Short mmCIF file of C-alpha atoms in Angstrom, two decimals:
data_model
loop_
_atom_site.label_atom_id
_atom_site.label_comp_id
_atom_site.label_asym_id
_atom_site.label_seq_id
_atom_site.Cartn_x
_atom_site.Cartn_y
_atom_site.Cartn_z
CA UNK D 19 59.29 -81.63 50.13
CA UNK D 20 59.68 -83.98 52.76
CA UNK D 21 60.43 -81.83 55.54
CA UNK D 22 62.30 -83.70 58.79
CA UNK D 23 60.00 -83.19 61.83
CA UNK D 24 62.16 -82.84 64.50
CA UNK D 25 60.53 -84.45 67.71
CA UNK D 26 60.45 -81.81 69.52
CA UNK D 27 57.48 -79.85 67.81
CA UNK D 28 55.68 -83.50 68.03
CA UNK D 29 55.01 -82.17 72.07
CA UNK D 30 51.07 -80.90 72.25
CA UNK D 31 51.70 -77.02 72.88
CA UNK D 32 49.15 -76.93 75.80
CA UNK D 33 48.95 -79.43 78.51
CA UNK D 34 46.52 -82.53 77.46
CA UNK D 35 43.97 -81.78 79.80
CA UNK D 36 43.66 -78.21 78.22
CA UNK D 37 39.43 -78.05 76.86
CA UNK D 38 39.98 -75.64 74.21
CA UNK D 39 36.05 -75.44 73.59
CA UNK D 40 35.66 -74.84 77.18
CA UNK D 41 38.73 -72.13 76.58
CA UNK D 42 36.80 -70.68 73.87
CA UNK D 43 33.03 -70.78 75.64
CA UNK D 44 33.58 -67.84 77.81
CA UNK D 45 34.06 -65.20 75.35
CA UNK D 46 31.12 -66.47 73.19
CA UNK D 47 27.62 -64.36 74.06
CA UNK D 48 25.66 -66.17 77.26
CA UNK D 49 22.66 -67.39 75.72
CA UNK D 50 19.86 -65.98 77.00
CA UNK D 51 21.52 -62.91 77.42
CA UNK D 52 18.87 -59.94 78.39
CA UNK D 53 17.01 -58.68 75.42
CA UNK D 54 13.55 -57.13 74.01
CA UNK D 55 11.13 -60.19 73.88
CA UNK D 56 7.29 -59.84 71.79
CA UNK D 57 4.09 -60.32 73.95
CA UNK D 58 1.55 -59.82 71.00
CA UNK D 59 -2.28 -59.58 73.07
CA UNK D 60 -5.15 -58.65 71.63
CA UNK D 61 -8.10 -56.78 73.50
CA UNK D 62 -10.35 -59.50 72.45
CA UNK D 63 -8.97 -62.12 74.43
CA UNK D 64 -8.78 -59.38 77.22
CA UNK D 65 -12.47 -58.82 77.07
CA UNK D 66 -11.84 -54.77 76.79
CA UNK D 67 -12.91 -54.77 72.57
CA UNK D 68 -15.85 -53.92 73.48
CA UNK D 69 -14.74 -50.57 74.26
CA UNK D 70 -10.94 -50.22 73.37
CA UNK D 71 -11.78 -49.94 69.57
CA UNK D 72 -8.20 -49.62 68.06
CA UNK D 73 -5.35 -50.88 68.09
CA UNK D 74 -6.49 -54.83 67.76
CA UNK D 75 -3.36 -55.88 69.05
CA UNK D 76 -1.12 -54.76 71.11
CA UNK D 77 2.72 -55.31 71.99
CA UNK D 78 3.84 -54.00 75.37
CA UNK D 79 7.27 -56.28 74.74
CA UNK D 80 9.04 -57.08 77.35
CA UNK D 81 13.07 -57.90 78.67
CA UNK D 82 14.18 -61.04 79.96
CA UNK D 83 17.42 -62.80 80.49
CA UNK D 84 20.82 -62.64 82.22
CA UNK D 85 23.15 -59.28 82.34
CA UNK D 86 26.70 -60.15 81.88
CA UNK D 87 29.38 -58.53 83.85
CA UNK D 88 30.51 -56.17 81.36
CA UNK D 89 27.32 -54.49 80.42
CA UNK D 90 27.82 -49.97 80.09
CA UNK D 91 27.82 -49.09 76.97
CA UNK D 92 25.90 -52.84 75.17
CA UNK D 93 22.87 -51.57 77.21
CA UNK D 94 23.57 -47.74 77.79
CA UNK D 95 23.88 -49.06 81.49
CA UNK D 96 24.94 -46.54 84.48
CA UNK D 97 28.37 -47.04 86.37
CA UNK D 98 26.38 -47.78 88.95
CA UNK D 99 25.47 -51.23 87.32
CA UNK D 100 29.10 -52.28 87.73
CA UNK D 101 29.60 -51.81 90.86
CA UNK D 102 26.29 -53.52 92.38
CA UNK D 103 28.08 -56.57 90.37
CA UNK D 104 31.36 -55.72 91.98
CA UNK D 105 29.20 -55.74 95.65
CA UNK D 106 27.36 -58.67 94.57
CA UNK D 107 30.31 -60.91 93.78
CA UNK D 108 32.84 -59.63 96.69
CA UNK D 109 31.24 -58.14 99.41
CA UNK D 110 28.01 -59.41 99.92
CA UNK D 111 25.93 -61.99 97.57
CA UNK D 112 22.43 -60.77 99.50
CA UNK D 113 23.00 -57.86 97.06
CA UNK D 114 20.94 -58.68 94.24
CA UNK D 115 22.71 -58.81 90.88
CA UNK D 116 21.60 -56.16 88.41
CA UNK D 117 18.34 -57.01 86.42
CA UNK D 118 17.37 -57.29 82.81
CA UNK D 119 14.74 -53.86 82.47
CA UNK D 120 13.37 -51.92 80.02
CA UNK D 121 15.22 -48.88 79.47
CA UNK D 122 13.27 -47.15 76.83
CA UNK D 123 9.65 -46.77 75.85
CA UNK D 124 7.45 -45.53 73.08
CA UNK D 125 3.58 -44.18 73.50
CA UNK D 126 0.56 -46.50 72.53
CA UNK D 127 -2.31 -44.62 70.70
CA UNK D 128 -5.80 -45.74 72.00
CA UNK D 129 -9.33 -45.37 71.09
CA UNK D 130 -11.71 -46.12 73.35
CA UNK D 131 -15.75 -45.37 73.35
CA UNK D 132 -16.52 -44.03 76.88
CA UNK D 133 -19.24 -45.10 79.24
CA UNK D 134 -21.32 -42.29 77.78
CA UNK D 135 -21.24 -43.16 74.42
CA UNK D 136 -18.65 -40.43 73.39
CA UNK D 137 -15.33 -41.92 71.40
CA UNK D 138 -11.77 -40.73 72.37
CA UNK D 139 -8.77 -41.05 71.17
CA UNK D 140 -5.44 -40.93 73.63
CA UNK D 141 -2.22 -41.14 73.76
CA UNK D 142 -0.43 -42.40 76.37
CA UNK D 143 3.19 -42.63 77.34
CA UNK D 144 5.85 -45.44 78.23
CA UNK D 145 3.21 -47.81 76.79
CA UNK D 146 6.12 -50.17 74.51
CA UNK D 147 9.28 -51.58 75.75
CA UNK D 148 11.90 -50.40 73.10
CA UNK D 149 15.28 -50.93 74.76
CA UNK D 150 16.34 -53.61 77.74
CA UNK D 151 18.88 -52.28 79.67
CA UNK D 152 20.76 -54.09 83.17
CA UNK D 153 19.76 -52.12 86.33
CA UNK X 23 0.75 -69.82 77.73
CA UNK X 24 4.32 -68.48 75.90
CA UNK X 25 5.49 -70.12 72.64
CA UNK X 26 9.32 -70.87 72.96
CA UNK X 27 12.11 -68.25 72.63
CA UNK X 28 11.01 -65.16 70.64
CA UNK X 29 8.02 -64.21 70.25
CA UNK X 30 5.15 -65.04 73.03
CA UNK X 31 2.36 -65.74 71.07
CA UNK X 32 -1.18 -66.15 73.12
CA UNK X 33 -2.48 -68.76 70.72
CA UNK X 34 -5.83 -67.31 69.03
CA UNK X 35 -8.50 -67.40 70.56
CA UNK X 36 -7.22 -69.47 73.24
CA UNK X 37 -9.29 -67.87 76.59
CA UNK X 38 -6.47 -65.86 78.81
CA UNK X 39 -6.44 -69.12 81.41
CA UNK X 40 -5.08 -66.93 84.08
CA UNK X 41 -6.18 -67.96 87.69
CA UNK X 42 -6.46 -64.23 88.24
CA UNK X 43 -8.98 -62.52 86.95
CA UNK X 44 -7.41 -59.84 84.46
CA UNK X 45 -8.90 -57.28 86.54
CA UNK X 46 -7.86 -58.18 89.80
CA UNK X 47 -4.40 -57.97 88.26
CA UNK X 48 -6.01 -53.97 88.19
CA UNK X 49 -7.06 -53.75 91.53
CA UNK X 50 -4.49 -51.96 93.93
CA UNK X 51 -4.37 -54.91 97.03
CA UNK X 52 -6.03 -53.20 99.58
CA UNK X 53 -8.79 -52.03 97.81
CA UNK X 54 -8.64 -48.67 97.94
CA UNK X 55 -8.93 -46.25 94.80
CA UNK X 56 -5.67 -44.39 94.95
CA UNK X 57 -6.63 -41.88 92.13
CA UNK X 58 -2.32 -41.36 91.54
CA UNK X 59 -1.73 -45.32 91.86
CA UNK X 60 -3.09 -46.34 88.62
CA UNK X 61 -2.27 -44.07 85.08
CA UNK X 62 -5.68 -43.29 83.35
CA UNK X 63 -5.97 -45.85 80.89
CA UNK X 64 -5.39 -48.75 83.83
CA UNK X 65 -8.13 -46.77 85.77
CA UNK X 66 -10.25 -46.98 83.15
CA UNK X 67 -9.59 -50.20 82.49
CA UNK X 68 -10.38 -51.21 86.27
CA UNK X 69 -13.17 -49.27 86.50
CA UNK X 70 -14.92 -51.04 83.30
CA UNK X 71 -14.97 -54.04 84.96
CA UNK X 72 -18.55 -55.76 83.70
CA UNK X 73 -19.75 -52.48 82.73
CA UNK X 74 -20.85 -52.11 79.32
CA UNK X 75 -21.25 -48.17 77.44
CA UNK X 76 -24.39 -47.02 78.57
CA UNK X 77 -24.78 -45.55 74.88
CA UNK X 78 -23.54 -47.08 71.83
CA UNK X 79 -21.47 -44.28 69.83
CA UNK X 80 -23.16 -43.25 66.60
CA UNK X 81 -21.52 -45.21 63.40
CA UNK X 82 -21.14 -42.23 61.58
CA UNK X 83 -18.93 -40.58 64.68
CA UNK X 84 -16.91 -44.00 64.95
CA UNK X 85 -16.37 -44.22 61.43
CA UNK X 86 -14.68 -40.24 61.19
CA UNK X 87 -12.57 -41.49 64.47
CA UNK X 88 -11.60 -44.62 63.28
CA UNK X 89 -10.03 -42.63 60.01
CA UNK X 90 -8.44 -40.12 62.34
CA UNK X 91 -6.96 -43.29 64.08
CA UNK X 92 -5.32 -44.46 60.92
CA UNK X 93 -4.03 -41.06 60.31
CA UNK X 94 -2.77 -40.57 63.44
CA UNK X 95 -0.83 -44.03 64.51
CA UNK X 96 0.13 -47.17 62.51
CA UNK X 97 -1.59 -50.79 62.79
CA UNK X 98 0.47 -51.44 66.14
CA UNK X 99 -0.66 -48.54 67.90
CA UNK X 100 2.22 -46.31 67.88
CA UNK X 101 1.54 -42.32 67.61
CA UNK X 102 3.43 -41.87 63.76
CA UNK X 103 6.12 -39.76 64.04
CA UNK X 104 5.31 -37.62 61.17
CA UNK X 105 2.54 -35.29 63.04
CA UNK X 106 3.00 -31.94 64.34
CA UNK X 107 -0.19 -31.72 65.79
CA UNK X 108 0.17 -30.83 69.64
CA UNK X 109 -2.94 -32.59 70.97
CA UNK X 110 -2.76 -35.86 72.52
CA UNK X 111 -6.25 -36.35 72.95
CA UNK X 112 -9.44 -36.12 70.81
CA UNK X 113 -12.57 -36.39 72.06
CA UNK X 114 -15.88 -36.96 70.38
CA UNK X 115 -19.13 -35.86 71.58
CA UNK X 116 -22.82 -36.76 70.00
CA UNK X 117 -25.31 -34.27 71.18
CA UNK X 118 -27.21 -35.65 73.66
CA UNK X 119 -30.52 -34.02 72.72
CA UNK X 120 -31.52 -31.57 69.90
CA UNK X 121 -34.52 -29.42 69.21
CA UNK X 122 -35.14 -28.60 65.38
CA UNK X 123 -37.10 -25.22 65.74
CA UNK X 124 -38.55 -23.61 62.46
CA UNK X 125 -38.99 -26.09 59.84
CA UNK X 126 -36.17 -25.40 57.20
CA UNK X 127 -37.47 -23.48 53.31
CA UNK X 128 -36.72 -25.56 51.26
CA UNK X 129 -36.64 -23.22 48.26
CA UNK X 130 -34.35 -20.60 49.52
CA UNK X 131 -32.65 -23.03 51.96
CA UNK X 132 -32.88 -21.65 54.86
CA UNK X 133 -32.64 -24.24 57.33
CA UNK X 134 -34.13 -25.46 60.51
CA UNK X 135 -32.16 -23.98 63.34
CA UNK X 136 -31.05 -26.55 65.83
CA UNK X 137 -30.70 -26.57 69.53
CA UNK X 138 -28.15 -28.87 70.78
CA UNK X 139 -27.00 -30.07 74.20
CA UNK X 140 -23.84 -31.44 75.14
CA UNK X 141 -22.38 -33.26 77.98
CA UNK X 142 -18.19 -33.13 78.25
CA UNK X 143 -18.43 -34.76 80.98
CA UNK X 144 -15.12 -36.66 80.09
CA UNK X 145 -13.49 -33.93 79.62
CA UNK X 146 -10.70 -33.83 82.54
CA UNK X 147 -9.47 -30.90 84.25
CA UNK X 148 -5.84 -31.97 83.05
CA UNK X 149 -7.17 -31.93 79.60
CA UNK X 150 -6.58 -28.28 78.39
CA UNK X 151 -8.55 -27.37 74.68
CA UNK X 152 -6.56 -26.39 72.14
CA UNK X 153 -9.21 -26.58 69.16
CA UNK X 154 -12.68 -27.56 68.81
CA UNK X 155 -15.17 -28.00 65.69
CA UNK X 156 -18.42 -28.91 64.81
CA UNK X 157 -18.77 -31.90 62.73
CA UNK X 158 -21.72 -31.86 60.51
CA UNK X 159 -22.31 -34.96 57.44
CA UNK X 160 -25.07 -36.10 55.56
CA UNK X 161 -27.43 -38.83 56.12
CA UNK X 162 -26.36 -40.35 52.63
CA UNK X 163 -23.73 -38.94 50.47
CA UNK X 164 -25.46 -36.15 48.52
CA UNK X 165 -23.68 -34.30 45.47
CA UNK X 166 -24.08 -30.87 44.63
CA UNK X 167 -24.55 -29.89 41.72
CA UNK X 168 -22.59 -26.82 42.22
CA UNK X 169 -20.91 -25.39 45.19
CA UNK X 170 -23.00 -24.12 48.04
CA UNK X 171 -22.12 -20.85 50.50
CA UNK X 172 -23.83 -21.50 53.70
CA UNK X 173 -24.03 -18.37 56.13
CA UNK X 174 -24.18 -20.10 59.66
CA UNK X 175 -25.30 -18.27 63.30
CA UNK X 176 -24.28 -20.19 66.24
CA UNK X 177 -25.37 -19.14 69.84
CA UNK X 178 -24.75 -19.94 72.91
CA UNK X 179 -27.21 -20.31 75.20
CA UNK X 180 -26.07 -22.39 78.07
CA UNK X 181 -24.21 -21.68 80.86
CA UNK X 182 -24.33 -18.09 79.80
CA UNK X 183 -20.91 -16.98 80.58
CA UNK X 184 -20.02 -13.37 80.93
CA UNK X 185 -16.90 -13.16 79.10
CA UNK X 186 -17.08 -15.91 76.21
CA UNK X 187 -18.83 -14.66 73.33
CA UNK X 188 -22.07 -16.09 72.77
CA UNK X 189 -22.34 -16.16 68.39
CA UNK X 190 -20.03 -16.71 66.14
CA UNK X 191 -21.83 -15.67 62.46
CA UNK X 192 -19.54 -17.11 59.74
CA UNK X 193 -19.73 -18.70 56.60
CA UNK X 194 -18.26 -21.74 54.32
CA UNK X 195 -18.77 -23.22 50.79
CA UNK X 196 -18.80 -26.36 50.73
CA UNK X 197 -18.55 -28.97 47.48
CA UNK X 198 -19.00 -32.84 47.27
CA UNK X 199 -17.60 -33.36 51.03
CA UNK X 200 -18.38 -36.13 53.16
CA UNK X 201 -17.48 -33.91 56.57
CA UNK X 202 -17.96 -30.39 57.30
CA UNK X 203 -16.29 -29.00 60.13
CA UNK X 204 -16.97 -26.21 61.75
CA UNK X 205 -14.61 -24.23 63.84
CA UNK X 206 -15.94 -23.27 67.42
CA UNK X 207 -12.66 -22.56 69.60
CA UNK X 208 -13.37 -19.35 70.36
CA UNK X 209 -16.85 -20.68 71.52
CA UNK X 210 -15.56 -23.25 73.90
CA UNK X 211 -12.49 -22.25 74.81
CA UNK X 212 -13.29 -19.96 78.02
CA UNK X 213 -16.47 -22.57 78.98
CA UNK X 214 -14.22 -25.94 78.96
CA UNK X 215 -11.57 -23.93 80.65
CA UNK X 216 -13.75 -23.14 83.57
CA UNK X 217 -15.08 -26.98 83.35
CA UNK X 218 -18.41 -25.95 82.05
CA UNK X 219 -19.32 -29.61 81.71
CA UNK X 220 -22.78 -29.03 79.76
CA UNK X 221 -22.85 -26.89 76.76
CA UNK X 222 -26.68 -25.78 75.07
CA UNK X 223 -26.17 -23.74 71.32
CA UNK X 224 -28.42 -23.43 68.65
CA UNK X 225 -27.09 -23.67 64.99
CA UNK X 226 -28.85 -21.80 61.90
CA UNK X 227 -28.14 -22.00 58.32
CA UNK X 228 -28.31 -20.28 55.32
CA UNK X 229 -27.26 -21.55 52.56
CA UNK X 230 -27.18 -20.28 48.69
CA UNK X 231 -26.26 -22.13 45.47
CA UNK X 232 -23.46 -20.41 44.40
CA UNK X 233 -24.95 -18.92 40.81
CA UNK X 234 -22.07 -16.63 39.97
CA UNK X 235 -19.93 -19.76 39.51
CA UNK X 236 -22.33 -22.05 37.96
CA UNK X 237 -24.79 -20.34 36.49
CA UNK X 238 -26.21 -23.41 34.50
CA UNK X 239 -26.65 -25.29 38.05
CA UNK X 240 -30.59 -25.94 37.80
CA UNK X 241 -32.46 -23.88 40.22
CA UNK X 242 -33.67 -26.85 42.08
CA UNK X 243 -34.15 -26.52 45.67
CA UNK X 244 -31.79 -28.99 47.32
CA UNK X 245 -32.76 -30.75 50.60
CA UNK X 246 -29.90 -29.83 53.14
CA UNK X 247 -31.86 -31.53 55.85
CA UNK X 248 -30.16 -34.07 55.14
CA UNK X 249 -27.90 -32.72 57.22
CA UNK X 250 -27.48 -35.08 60.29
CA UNK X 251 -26.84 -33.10 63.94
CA UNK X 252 -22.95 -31.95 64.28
CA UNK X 253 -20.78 -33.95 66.18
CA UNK X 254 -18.44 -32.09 68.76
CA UNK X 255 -15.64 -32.53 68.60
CA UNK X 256 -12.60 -31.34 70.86
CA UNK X 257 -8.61 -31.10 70.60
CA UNK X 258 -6.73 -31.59 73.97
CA UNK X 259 -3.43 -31.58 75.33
CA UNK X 260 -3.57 -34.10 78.58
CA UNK X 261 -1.19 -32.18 80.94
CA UNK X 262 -0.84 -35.76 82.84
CA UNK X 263 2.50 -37.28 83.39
CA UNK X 264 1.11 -40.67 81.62
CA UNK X 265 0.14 -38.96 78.33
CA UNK X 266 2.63 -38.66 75.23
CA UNK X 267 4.04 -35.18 75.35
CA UNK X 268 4.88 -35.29 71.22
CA UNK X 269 6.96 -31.62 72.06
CA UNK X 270 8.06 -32.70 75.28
CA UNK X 271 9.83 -35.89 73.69
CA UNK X 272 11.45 -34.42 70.42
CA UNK X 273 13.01 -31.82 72.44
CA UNK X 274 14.05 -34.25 74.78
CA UNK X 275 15.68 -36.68 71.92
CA UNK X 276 17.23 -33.72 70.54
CA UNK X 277 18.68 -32.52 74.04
CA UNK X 278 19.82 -36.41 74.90
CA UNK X 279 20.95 -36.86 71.31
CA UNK X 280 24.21 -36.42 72.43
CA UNK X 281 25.90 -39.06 73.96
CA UNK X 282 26.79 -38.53 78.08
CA UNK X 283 30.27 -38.18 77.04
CA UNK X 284 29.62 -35.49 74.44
CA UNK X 285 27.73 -33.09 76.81
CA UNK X 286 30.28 -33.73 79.75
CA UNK X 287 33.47 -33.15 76.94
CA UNK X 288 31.20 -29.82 76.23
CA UNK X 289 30.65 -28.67 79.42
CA UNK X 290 34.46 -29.43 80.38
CA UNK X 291 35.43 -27.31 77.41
CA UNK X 292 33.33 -25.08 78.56
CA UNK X 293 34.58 -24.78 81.82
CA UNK X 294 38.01 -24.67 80.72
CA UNK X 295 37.41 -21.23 78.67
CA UNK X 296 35.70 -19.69 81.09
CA UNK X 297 38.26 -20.43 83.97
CA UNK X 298 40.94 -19.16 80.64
CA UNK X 299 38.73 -15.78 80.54
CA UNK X 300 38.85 -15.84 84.62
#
């Protein structure tokens, strides 16, 4: 079983100074690539439980972190986003890049007891970040 | 202060150390109250700064809404999606002074009519009615011994509006309930639409034990003034772009359902029949 290894195939494939993790790093995901973050406040530490009764807490959420160049259909992102990238890296860098946004929302159900004593309940729109997207 | 990566935690019951006051964070810079500038909960939020409810709600009223609350959206605040209900806004209103008139009979139960004033202020002019009840419960929880049939008369008597009707006679039996609600749409509807802000009626009862179905039921008089003054209460749809349009956003899921390039590959089939049929 003792195969003869000609010396050829003893020659390193790629050239020595060749990183392969460094190869390898760009198609891993950035990081802190933009996504949903939690924010959990409570109207206590707000001050406003004395009149916002429910919910105790609340969690607007919120999106942070870098878009990467290929972005459409990861974060349902417009054309558009593409080619501010495109104007940002060739044309002209005073362009700002596309940002890390919320792109969807869901309503917040409040109830508050109003300055005359009455109680309502509400519901209010675009109140929790449910989807970042890169505008 | 924000806990590492994930979630940003304030730690409890650590004070908000923000140099900014969380209300100046409210305040549009220049000082001036642009009604548009902030949505209605913000506004009220700015406008509460330091002031406290000049009345306290009553705990009977806040209990009822804090139920509805659990029926309505989940521990984090978010509307459950399981309602069909159209309203996006309840309001509850304690009568701000009642009059009991004759004193009630105890024996045949005819009970002391009520005059009661309310003040819907609140009530916006964005916020349209859709339904509206009376709210009556009992000071402590009373049990029947067998079901009651209560004939009620409820007038109007302020603002006296030409083309609302002013009585509504009805009746309801009613059991071991905690709540009784009372329907009074076609009361209100016409006087909150033309933003009647201040609402006088007078409520009278009748009420019978209901012998045909129990006639063992002791005769016993029962005391219905235990009844406590009705709460009013009101169903709205807030027409503003800031509330939660329930209708509004199913339709819109079910129109955006489709992906972009779904509607466009419809429409281009679309297009390519019709220019066929050309």
């Amino acid at each position: 079983g003792q195969e003869i290894i000609s010396p050829e195939f003893k020659k390193p494939l790629v050239p020595v100074s060749f990183n392969l993790s460094e190869y390898f790093k760009q198609f891993l995901f950035p990081q802190n690539e933009c996504e949903l973050h939690d924010f959990r406040l409570s109207f206590s530490q707000l001050k406003w439980d004395s009149w916002i009764v429910a919910p105790h807490r609340y969690n607007p959420r919120y999106c942070k972190g870098d878009c990467p160049r290929a972005v459409r259909h990861r974060y349902g992102s417009p054309v558009h986003t593409m080619v501010q990238n495109i104007i940002y890296e060739r044309l002209d860098p005073s362009v700002p890049r596309p940002s890390c946004v919320p792109g969807k929302y869901s309503p917040l159900s409040v109830l508050t007891i109003e300055p005359d004593g009455s109680i309502a309940y509400k519901e209010y729109e675009d109140m929790i970040a449910t989807k970042c997207t890169c505008r | 202060s924000q806990a590492p990566r994930g979630e940003a935690v304030i730690a409890a019951g650590a004070e908000l150390e923000s140099e900014a006051d969380p209300w100046s964070l409210l305040q549009p810079l220049d000082g001036a109250d642009r009604p548009g500038l902030l949505p209605p909960l913000f506004k009220v939020l700015s406008d509460r700064r330091g002031e406290t409810p000049r009345l306290q709600p009553d705990s009977r009223a806040l209990y009822y809404m804090k139920k509805l609350y659990k029926t309505y959206a989940t521990k984090e605040g978010v509307p459950k999606s399981g309602r069909s209900h159209l309203h996006n806004t309840v309001r509850l209103f304690t009568p701000c002074a009642q009059h009991k008139q004759a004193p009630g009979d105890r024996v045949t139960g005819i009970l002391s009519s009520v005059d009661l004033l309310f003040n819907l202020d609140r009530v916006t002019a964005v916020e349209h009615l859709l339904k509206s009840v009376l709210l009556y419960t009992f000071n402590n929880s009373v049990s029947f011994p067998s079901a009651v049939t209560c004939v009620y008369n409820l007038v109007i008597k302020e603002p006296k509006s030409s083309n609302a009707p002013s009585r509504a006679p009805s009746s309801f039996t009613f059991r071991n309930h905690k709540w009784i609600e009372i329907d009074v749409t076609s009361l209100l509807q016409p006087l909150v639409a033309s933003s009647e802000r201040s609402i006088h009626m007078s409520v009278n009862f009748t009420c019978k034990k209901d012998q045909s179905k129990h006639p063992s039921a002791q005769d016993g008089p029962f005391n219905m003034t235990l009844l406590v003054p009705p709460s009013l209460i009101l169903y709205l749809n807030d027409t503003s772009a800031q509330a939660y349009h329930r209708w509004y956003s199913l339709h819109h899921k079910r129109g955006s359902s489709q992906g972009p390039d779904q509607e466009r590959s419809e429409t281009a089939v679309g297009e390519r029949s019709a220019r066929h049929r050309r």
